[in-house]
Coordinates of C-alpha atoms in Angstrom, one line a residue:
X117 CA -23.3 12.3 -9.7
X118 CA -24.3 15.9 -10.4
X119 CA -26.3 16.1 -7.3
X120 CA -23.7 14.7 -5.2
X121 CA -21.1 17.1 -6.5
X122 CA -23.4 20.3 -6.1
X123 CA -24.0 19.1 -2.4
X124 CA -20.2 18.9 -2.0
X125 CA -19.5 22.4 -3.3
X126 CA -22.0 23.7 -0.7
X127 CA -20.3 21.6 1.9
X128 CA -16.9 23.0 1.0
X129 CA -18.1 26.6 1.2
X130 CA -20.7 26.3 3.9
X131 CA -21.2 23.5 6.2
X132 CA -17.7 22.0 5.9
X133 CA -16.5 23.4 9.3
X134 CA -16.4 22.3 12.9
X135 CA -19.7 20.8 13.6
X136 CA -20.6 21.5 9.9
X137 CA -23.7 23.5 10.8
X138 CA -22.9 27.0 12.2
X139 CA -20.8 29.1 9.9
X140 CA -20.1 30.0 6.3
X141 CA -16.5 29.7 6.5
X142 CA -14.1 28.1 9.1
X143 CA -12.1 29.9 11.6
X144 CA -8.6 30.9 10.4
X145 CA -5.9 28.3 10.9
X146 CA -3.0 29.0 13.3
X147 CA 0.1 30.2 11.7
X148 CA 2.0 27.0 12.7
X149 CA 0.1 24.4 10.7
X150 CA 0.3 24.3 6.9
X151 CA -0.2 21.7 4.1
X152 CA 0.7 21.4 0.5
X153 CA 0.3 18.6 -2.1
X154 CA 1.5 17.9 -5.7
X155 CA 1.9 15.0 -8.2
X156 CA 4.8 13.7 -10.2
X157 CA 4.3 11.6 -13.3
X158 CA 6.2 8.4 -13.1
X159 CA 4.9 6.5 -16.2
X160 CA 7.5 4.3 -17.6
X161 CA 8.2 4.1 -21.4
X162 CA 6.4 1.4 -23.3
X163 CA 8.2 -1.8 -23.8
X164 CA 9.2 -2.4 -20.2
X165 CA 8.0 -5.5 -18.4
X166 CA 4.8 -5.3 -16.5
X167 CA 5.2 -7.3 -13.2
X168 CA 2.7 -8.7 -10.8
X169 CA 2.3 -12.2 -12.3
X170 CA 4.5 -15.1 -12.4
X171 CA 5.6 -14.4 -16.0
X172 CA 6.3 -10.6 -16.9
X173 CA 5.1 -9.3 -20.3
X174 CA 5.8 -6.0 -22.2
X175 CA 3.7 -2.9 -21.7
X176 CA 2.1 -1.9 -25.0
X177 CA -0.4 0.8 -24.0
X178 CA -0.9 3.4 -21.3
X179 CA -4.4 3.3 -20.1
X180 CA -4.0 5.9 -17.4
X181 CA -0.7 7.6 -16.2
X182 CA 1.1 6.5 -13.0
X183 CA 2.0 9.1 -10.4
X184 CA 3.8 9.8 -7.2
X185 CA 1.2 11.6 -5.1
X186 CA 2.9 13.9 -2.6
X187 CA 1.7 15.6 0.6
X188 CA 3.9 17.8 3.0
X189 CA 2.7 18.9 6.4
X190 CA 4.4 21.6 8.5
X191 CA 3.4 22.5 12.1
X192 CA 6.0 25.3 12.3
X193 CA 8.6 23.0 14.0
X194 CA 8.4 19.7 12.2
X195 CA 7.8 18.7 8.5
X196 CA 6.5 15.4 7.3
X197 CA 6.1 14.2 3.7
X198 CA 3.8 11.4 2.6
X199 CA 4.3 10.0 -0.9
X200 CA 2.1 7.2 -2.5
X201 CA 3.5 5.7 -5.7
X202 CA 1.4 3.9 -8.4
X203 CA 3.8 0.9 -8.3
X204 CA 3.8 -2.8 -7.4
X205 CA 6.5 -2.0 -4.8
X206 CA 9.4 0.4 -4.0
X207 CA 12.9 -0.9 -3.6
X208 CA 14.6 0.0 -0.3
X209 CA 17.5 1.6 -2.2
X210 CA 15.1 3.7 -4.3
X211 CA 13.4 5.0 -1.2
X212 CA 16.6 5.9 0.3
X213 CA 17.8 7.7 -2.8
X214 CA 14.5 9.6 -3.1
X215 CA 14.7 10.7 0.7
X216 CA 18.2 11.8 0.2
X217 CA 17.2 14.0 -2.7
X218 CA 14.2 15.4 -0.7
X219 CA 16.6 16.3 2.2
X220 CA 18.9 18.1 -0.3
X221 CA 16.1 20.2 -1.9
X222 CA 13.7 20.7 1.1
X223 CA 15.7 20.0 4.3
X224 CA 13.0 17.4 5.3
X225 CA 14.9 14.6 7.2
X226 CA 14.7 11.2 5.6
X227 CA 13.2 9.7 8.6
X228 CA 10.2 12.2 8.3
X229 CA 9.4 11.0 4.8
X230 CA 7.0 8.2 4.2
X231 CA 7.2 6.5 0.7
X232 CA 4.8 3.6 -0.1
X233 CA 3.5 1.8 -3.1
X234 CA 0.0 1.0 -4.0
X235 CA 0.7 -2.5 -5.4
X236 CA -1.0 -2.0 -8.8
X237 CA -0.3 -5.1 -10.9
X238 CA -0.3 -3.0 -14.0
X239 CA 3.1 -1.2 -13.7
X240 CA 6.6 -1.8 -14.6
X241 CA 9.1 -2.8 -12.0
X242 CA 10.8 -0.2 -9.7
X243 CA 12.3 -3.1 -7.7
X244 CA 15.5 -3.6 -9.7
X245 CA 16.7 -6.3 -11.9
X246 CA 17.1 -8.9 -9.2
X247 CA 15.0 -8.5 -6.1
X248 CA 16.8 -11.1 -4.1
X249 CA 20.4 -9.8 -4.8
X250 CA 22.0 -7.5 -2.2
X251 CA 23.4 -4.9 -2.5
X252 CA 22.2 -3.5 -5.9
X253 CA 22.5 -0.3 -7.8
X254 CA 19.5 1.6 -9.0
X255 CA 18.6 1.0 -12.6
X256 CA 17.5 3.8 -14.9
X257 CA 13.9 3.7 -14.2
X258 CA 14.5 3.6 -10.4
X259 CA 16.7 6.7 -10.7
X260 CA 13.9 8.4 -12.7
X261 CA 11.3 7.5 -10.0
X262 CA 13.4 8.6 -7.2
X263 CA 14.0 12.0 -8.9
X264 CA 10.2 12.4 -9.7
X265 CA 9.3 11.6 -6.0
X266 CA 11.8 14.3 -4.8
X267 CA 10.4 16.8 -7.5
X268 CA 6.8 16.1 -6.3
X269 CA 7.7 16.8 -2.6
X270 CA 9.5 19.9 -3.5
X271 CA 6.5 21.1 -5.5
X272 CA 4.3 20.2 -2.4
X273 CA 6.6 22.4 -0.3
X274 CA 6.1 25.1 -2.7
X275 CA 2.4 24.8 -2.3
X276 CA 2.3 24.9 1.5
X277 CA -0.4 27.2 2.9
X278 CA -2.4 27.6 6.1
X279 CA -4.5 24.4 6.7
X280 CA -6.8 22.4 9.0
X281 CA -6.9 18.6 9.4
X282 CA -9.5 16.1 10.0
X283 CA -9.6 12.3 10.6
X284 CA -12.6 10.2 9.5
X285 CA -13.4 6.6 8.6
X286 CA -15.7 4.9 6.2
X287 CA -16.7 1.3 6.1
X288 CA -16.6 -0.8 2.8
X289 CA -17.1 -4.4 3.7
X290 CA -18.5 -5.4 0.4
X291 CA -15.3 -5.1 -1.6
X292 CA -12.8 -7.1 0.6
X293 CA -12.6 -10.9 0.8
X294 CA -10.0 -13.1 2.5
X295 CA -8.3 -15.1 -0.2
X296 CA -7.0 -18.0 1.8
X297 CA -9.5 -20.9 2.4
X298 CA -9.7 -24.1 4.1
X299 CA -11.1 -26.8 1.7
X300 CA -12.9 -30.1 2.4
X301 CA -10.8 -33.1 3.2
X302 CA -9.1 -34.5 0.1
X303 CA -9.7 -31.3 -2.0
X304 CA -6.4 -29.5 -1.4
X305 CA -4.2 -29.8 -4.4
X306 CA -0.3 -30.3 -4.0
X307 CA 1.7 -27.2 -3.8
X308 CA 4.7 -26.5 -6.2
X309 CA 7.0 -28.5 -3.7
X310 CA 4.8 -31.5 -4.0
X311 CA 3.4 -31.0 -0.5
X312 CA -0.1 -30.4 0.9
X313 CA -0.9 -27.1 2.5
X314 CA -3.8 -26.7 5.0
X315 CA -5.1 -23.6 3.1
X316 CA -5.3 -22.5 -0.5
X317 CA -4.9 -19.0 -2.0
X318 CA -7.7 -18.1 -4.5
X319 CA -9.6 -21.4 -4.8
X320 CA -12.1 -21.8 -7.5
X321 CA -14.9 -19.3 -6.8
X322 CA -18.2 -21.0 -6.1
X323 CA -16.4 -24.3 -5.5
X324 CA -18.4 -26.8 -3.3
X325 CA -15.1 -27.7 -1.6
X326 CA -14.9 -24.3 0.2
X327 CA -15.1 -24.5 3.9
X328 CA -14.2 -21.2 5.5
X329 CA -11.7 -18.3 5.0
X330 CA -8.4 -18.7 7.1
X331 CA -8.5 -15.1 8.2
X332 CA -10.4 -11.8 8.6
X333 CA -10.9 -8.7 6.5
X334 CA -10.7 -5.0 7.4
X335 CA -13.6 -3.0 6.0
X336 CA -12.4 0.4 7.2
X337 CA -11.1 3.3 5.0
X338 CA -8.9 5.5 7.2
X339 CA -9.0 9.1 6.1
X340 CA -6.9 12.1 6.8
X341 CA -8.2 15.3 5.1
X342 CA -6.5 18.7 4.9
X343 CA -8.2 21.9 3.7
X344 CA -7.5 25.7 3.6
X345 CA -9.3 27.7 6.3
X346 CA -12.0 28.8 3.8
X347 CA -12.9 25.2 3.3
X348 CA -11.1 24.6 -0.1
X349 CA -9.6 21.1 -0.1
X350 CA -5.8 20.6 -0.2
X351 CA -5.5 16.8 0.0
X352 CA -7.0 13.6 1.3
X353 CA -4.6 10.7 2.4
X354 CA -6.6 7.5 2.7
X355 CA -5.8 3.8 3.2
X356 CA -7.8 0.6 2.5
X357 CA -6.9 -3.0 2.9
X358 CA -7.6 -4.2 -0.7
X359 CA -4.8 -6.0 -2.6
X360 CA -5.8 -4.5 -6.0
X361 CA -8.7 -5.1 -8.4
X362 CA -7.1 -5.8 -11.8
X363 CA -9.1 -6.5 -15.0
X364 CA -7.0 -4.3 -17.4
X365 CA -6.6 -4.5 -21.0
X366 CA -3.8 -6.6 -22.6
X367 CA -0.3 -5.0 -22.0
X368 CA -2.0 -1.9 -20.3
X369 CA -0.2 0.3 -17.8
X370 CA -2.7 1.4 -15.2
X371 CA -2.8 2.7 -11.6
X372 CA -5.7 0.3 -10.9
X373 CA -8.5 1.3 -8.5
X374 CA -6.2 3.5 -6.7
X375 CA -5.9 6.0 -9.4
X376 CA -9.5 5.8 -10.4
X377 CA -10.4 6.6 -6.7
X378 CA -8.4 9.6 -6.7
X379 CA -9.8 11.1 -9.9
X380 CA -13.4 10.3 -8.7
X381 CA -12.8 12.0 -5.3
X382 CA -11.3 15.1 -7.1
X383 CA -14.4 15.4 -9.2
X384 CA -16.8 14.9 -6.1
X385 CA -15.0 17.7 -4.3
X386 CA -15.2 20.0 -7.3
X387 CA -11.5 20.4 -7.3
X388 CA -10.4 19.4 -10.9
X389 CA -9.2 22.9 -12.0
X390 CA -8.0 24.0 -8.6
X391 CA -4.8 26.1 -8.4
X392 CA -2.7 24.9 -6.3
X393 CA -4.0 21.5 -7.1
X394 CA -6.0 19.2 -4.9
X395 CA -4.4 15.8 -4.5
X396 CA -6.1 12.6 -3.5
X397 CA -4.1 9.6 -2.2
X398 CA -5.1 6.0 -1.7
X399 CA -2.4 3.9 0.1
X400 CA -2.5 0.2 0.5
X401 CA -3.5 -0.8 3.9
X402 CA -2.8 -4.4 5.0
X403 CA -4.1 -6.6 2.2
X404 CA -1.6 -9.4 1.9
X405 CA -4.3 -12.0 2.3
X406 CA -7.4 -9.9 1.0
X407 CA -8.6 -9.4 -2.6
X408 CA -11.8 -8.3 -4.5
X409 CA -13.0 -11.9 -5.2
X410 CA -16.2 -13.1 -3.7
X411 CA -15.4 -16.8 -3.4
X412 CA -18.9 -17.8 -2.0
X413 CA -20.8 -15.7 -4.7
X414 CA -18.7 -15.1 -7.7
X415 CA -19.6 -12.3 -10.0
X416 CA -20.0 -12.8 -13.7
X417 CA -17.2 -11.8 -16.2
X418 CA -16.9 -8.1 -16.9
X419 CA -15.2 -5.9 -19.6
X420 CA -11.9 -4.4 -18.8
X421 CA -11.9 -1.8 -16.0
X422 CA -15.7 -2.3 -15.1
X423 CA -14.9 -3.7 -11.6
X424 CA -12.1 -1.5 -10.9
X425 CA -14.3 1.5 -11.8
X426 CA -17.1 0.2 -9.5
X427 CA -14.8 -0.3 -6.5
X428 CA -13.1 3.0 -7.0
X429 CA -16.3 5.0 -7.3
X430 CA -18.0 3.3 -4.4
X431 CA -15.0 4.0 -2.1
X432 CA -14.8 7.7 -3.3
X433 CA -18.5 8.1 -2.6
X434 CA -18.2 6.8 0.9
X435 CA -15.1 8.9 1.7
X436 CA -16.9 11.8 0.4
X437 CA -20.0 11.2 2.7
X438 CA -17.5 10.7 5.6
X439 CA -15.8 14.0 5.1
X440 CA -19.1 15.8 5.1
X441 CA -19.3 14.9 8.8
X442 CA -15.7 15.3 9.7
X443 CA -14.5 17.8 12.3
X444 CA -11.6 19.9 11.2
X445 CA -9.0 21.3 13.6
X446 CA -6.5 24.1 13.5
X447 CA -3.9 23.0 16.1
X448 CA -2.1 20.1 14.6
X449 CA 1.4 18.9 15.8
X450 CA 3.6 16.4 14.0
X451 CA 6.2 13.8 15.0
X452 CA 7.9 10.8 13.4
X453 CA 10.1 7.8 14.2
X454 CA 12.1 5.6 11.9
X455 CA 13.9 2.4 12.8
X456 CA 15.7 -0.4 11.0
X457 CA 15.0 -3.8 12.7
X458 CA 17.3 -6.7 12.0
X459 CA 15.1 -9.8 11.2
X460 CA 16.4 -13.2 10.2
X461 CA 15.7 -14.6 6.6
X462 CA 14.5 -18.1 5.9
X463 CA 16.9 -20.6 4.5
X464 CA 16.2 -23.6 2.3
X465 CA 16.6 -27.0 4.0
X466 CA 18.9 -29.7 2.4
X467 CA 15.8 -31.5 1.3
X468 CA 14.3 -28.3 -0.4
X469 CA 17.6 -27.8 -2.2
X470 CA 17.8 -31.2 -3.5
X471 CA 14.2 -30.9 -4.8
X472 CA 15.2 -27.7 -6.4
X473 CA 18.2 -29.2 -8.2
X474 CA 16.2 -32.2 -9.4
X475 CA 13.5 -29.8 -10.7
X476 CA 15.9 -27.5 -12.4
X477 CA 17.6 -30.4 -14.0
X478 CA 14.5 -31.1 -16.1
X479 CA 14.0 -29.2 -19.4
X480 CA 12.9 -25.6 -18.8
X481 CA 9.4 -24.5 -19.6
X482 CA 8.6 -22.2 -22.5
X483 CA 9.0 -18.5 -21.6
X484 CA 5.2 -17.8 -21.6
X485 CA 4.4 -20.9 -19.7
X486 CA 3.7 -20.7 -15.9
X487 CA 5.4 -23.7 -14.2
X488 CA 5.2 -23.1 -10.5
X489 CA 7.6 -26.0 -9.6
X490 CA 10.2 -24.7 -11.9
X491 CA 9.7 -21.0 -10.7
X492 CA 9.9 -22.0 -7.0
X493 CA 12.9 -24.1 -7.6
X494 CA 14.7 -21.1 -8.9
X495 CA 13.6 -19.0 -6.0
X496 CA 14.7 -21.6 -3.6
X497 CA 18.2 -21.7 -5.1
X498 CA 18.3 -17.9 -4.8
X499 CA 17.3 -18.0 -1.3
X500 CA 20.4 -20.1 -0.5
X501 CA 22.5 -17.1 -1.2
X502 CA 20.2 -14.7 0.6
X503 CA 21.6 -12.6 3.6
X504 CA 21.2 -14.3 6.9
X505 CA 19.2 -11.2 8.1
X506 CA 17.9 -8.0 6.7
X507 CA 17.5 -4.5 8.1
X508 CA 13.8 -3.7 7.6
X509 CA 12.7 -0.1 7.6
X510 CA 9.8 0.6 10.1
X511 CA 8.3 4.0 10.6
X512 CA 5.6 5.6 12.7
X513 CA 4.1 9.2 12.1
X514 CA 1.9 11.2 14.4
X515 CA -0.4 13.7 12.7
X516 CA -2.2 15.4 15.5
X517 CA -3.7 12.5 17.4
X518 CA -3.6 10.1 14.4
X519 CA -0.9 7.4 14.3
X520 CA 0.3 5.9 11.0
X521 CA 2.5 2.8 11.2
X522 CA 4.4 1.3 8.2
X523 CA 5.9 -2.1 7.1
X524 CA 7.8 -2.9 3.9
X525 CA 5.9 -6.0 3.2
X526 CA 2.6 -7.2 1.8
X527 CA 1.1 -7.4 5.4
X528 CA -1.6 -9.8 6.4
X529 CA -4.9 -8.2 7.4
X530 CA -4.9 -9.4 11.0
X531 CA -1.6 -7.6 11.7
X532 CA -3.2 -4.3 10.6
X533 CA -6.1 -4.9 12.7
X534 CA -3.9 -5.7 15.6
X535 CA -1.9 -2.4 15.3
X536 CA -5.1 -0.4 15.1
X537 CA -6.3 -1.9 18.3
X538 CA -3.0 -1.8 20.4
X539 CA -1.5 1.5 19.2
X540 CA -1.0 3.8 22.2
X541 CA -1.8 6.7 19.9
X542 CA -5.4 6.6 18.6
X543 CA -7.0 6.5 16.0
X544 CA -4.2 4.3 14.3
X545 CA -3.8 2.5 11.0
X546 CA -1.0 0.6 9.1
X547 CA 0.2 1.2 5.5
X548 CA 2.1 -1.6 3.7
X549 CA 4.8 -1.6 1.1
X550 CA 6.7 1.4 2.6
X551 CA 10.4 2.0 1.9
X552 CA 10.9 -1.4 0.6
X553 CA 9.5 -4.8 -0.7
X554 CA 10.5 -7.8 1.4
X555 CA 7.7 -10.3 0.3
X556 CA 4.6 -11.4 2.2
X557 CA 4.3 -11.0 5.9
X558 CA 2.1 -13.7 7.4
X559 CA 1.5 -14.2 11.1
X560 CA 3.1 -17.3 12.9
X561 CA -0.1 -19.0 12.8
X562 CA -0.7 -18.4 9.0
X563 CA 2.9 -19.8 8.5
X564 CA 1.7 -23.0 10.1
X565 CA -1.2 -23.1 7.5
X566 CA 1.0 -22.9 4.5
X567 CA -0.3 -21.6 1.2
X568 CA 1.1 -19.4 -1.5
X569 CA 1.9 -16.4 0.9
X570 CA 4.1 -18.6 3.1
X571 CA 6.0 -20.5 0.4
X572 CA 9.8 -20.1 0.4
X573 CA 10.5 -17.5 -2.2
X574 CA 7.2 -15.7 -1.6
X575 CA 7.8 -15.1 2.1
X576 CA 11.4 -14.5 2.8
X577 CA 11.5 -13.6 6.5
X578 CA 11.4 -15.8 9.6
X579 CA 8.0 -17.0 10.7
X580 CA 8.2 -14.7 13.9
X581 CA 9.0 -11.6 11.8
X582 CA 5.5 -10.2 12.0
X583 CA 5.5 -10.4 15.9
X584 CA 8.9 -8.7 16.1
X585 CA 8.0 -5.9 13.7
X586 CA 4.7 -5.3 15.3
X587 CA 6.3 -5.0 18.7
X588 CA 8.8 -2.5 17.3
X589 CA 6.1 -0.3 15.8
X590 CA 4.1 -0.3 19.1
X591 CA 7.2 0.7 21.0
X592 CA 7.9 3.5 18.5
X593 CA 4.2 4.6 18.7
X594 CA 4.6 4.7 22.5
X595 CA 7.4 7.1 22.1
X596 CA 5.2 9.4 20.1
X597 CA 2.4 9.1 22.5
X598 CA 4.7 10.7 25.2
X599 CA 5.8 13.5 22.8
X600 CA 3.7 16.8 22.9
X601 CA 0.4 16.5 21.1
X602 CA -2.2 19.1 19.8
X603 CA -4.7 20.4 22.4
X604 CA -8.1 18.9 22.4
X605 CA -10.9 21.1 21.0

């Protein structure tokens, strides 16, 4: 650890320019491009319900604080703000309120602000009292989070200073595993609806019934780094397609590996006591069907936070090494597109409604018991009153030559891989859980396979939703491809 950090101080003040070999300090940035970053604490009070599982439970301890990590970019004509929140998800109305407050205090247009959630499973809900009810008012915690996001962006604006930018990637295939599996004939258990799926989420690790995963993984960490002309770091925005790690203490609030990664990277760059502060950010890529469980070769049980720390430190080390080879540039231009796409919602069939009524007519399970049939019967009845369609917020940002697309779902990995390959602006990557939480987003093929992520009440949108949303993002990216870009070095 010590030798790596000493090496990075040398990198930052010596070799961390252009080719990384020729000068003590980088050439001055052009007056047009600036960057600033800040954080806001969004930790809820103890006693609130921690969500992420089927049965919420009260928070009794704060292991590590939750934050909204904020980055503002300015090319002299356009400003963008990128915010990553240590939350399971961000409600659409919360995002809209935060972006309205940001516009009032900084004049940054709402469509130029990206707000996403990491998907930590150790946080209280910022999704409201009833996720399936529309419209809904913001509750007290949502109002608090919206204000703190706006405060963080305002402080990031205050910290704007001349900057340079670089894009890099790192590969970490050892931490990501597709969690949807085909099993041997006869091994598939019935789902909560009494039916047999073709694939199972999270089968028993090491089971002899495993055949093969139903989808790919994405091993790439996408990295956007920003620094002062003298090499001092400002911020790193990164994205990785790993659902979360988990393994926290009982009743603990935690930012999961995302927060640990940010603290580790800050230490590696020697930026703990920097003023203005350095801010590391880890967004959730496309991890709707990917987690940290090796199903073929299960690992032994570990104490709380051990695996989380292992993943976080490994990723931070890889990102640190990638940044040492990155080429920073002065001339960066910015652009954004924001669009709401109407997508149809799924509706329960008469058969499903009858099943739900019969299931709910039975005695209710105890509050601390997980009865999936009862839970999905409740969700099925709720979906009966769901809107026929929803306006889904989609966004594309261009930062220099880099394209970031967003979707308000738990997006399947192959959708992110498809966007990276097909985007007309390259390099490109996708961020999930942005500006809303509308359930899982499987591909049409994955819908046909069934499994938890496709069940009614888990997945709320029509089976063709991912194709329609991806097509819209690619169209928006094409618009940005035709807008002015920064000159090549």
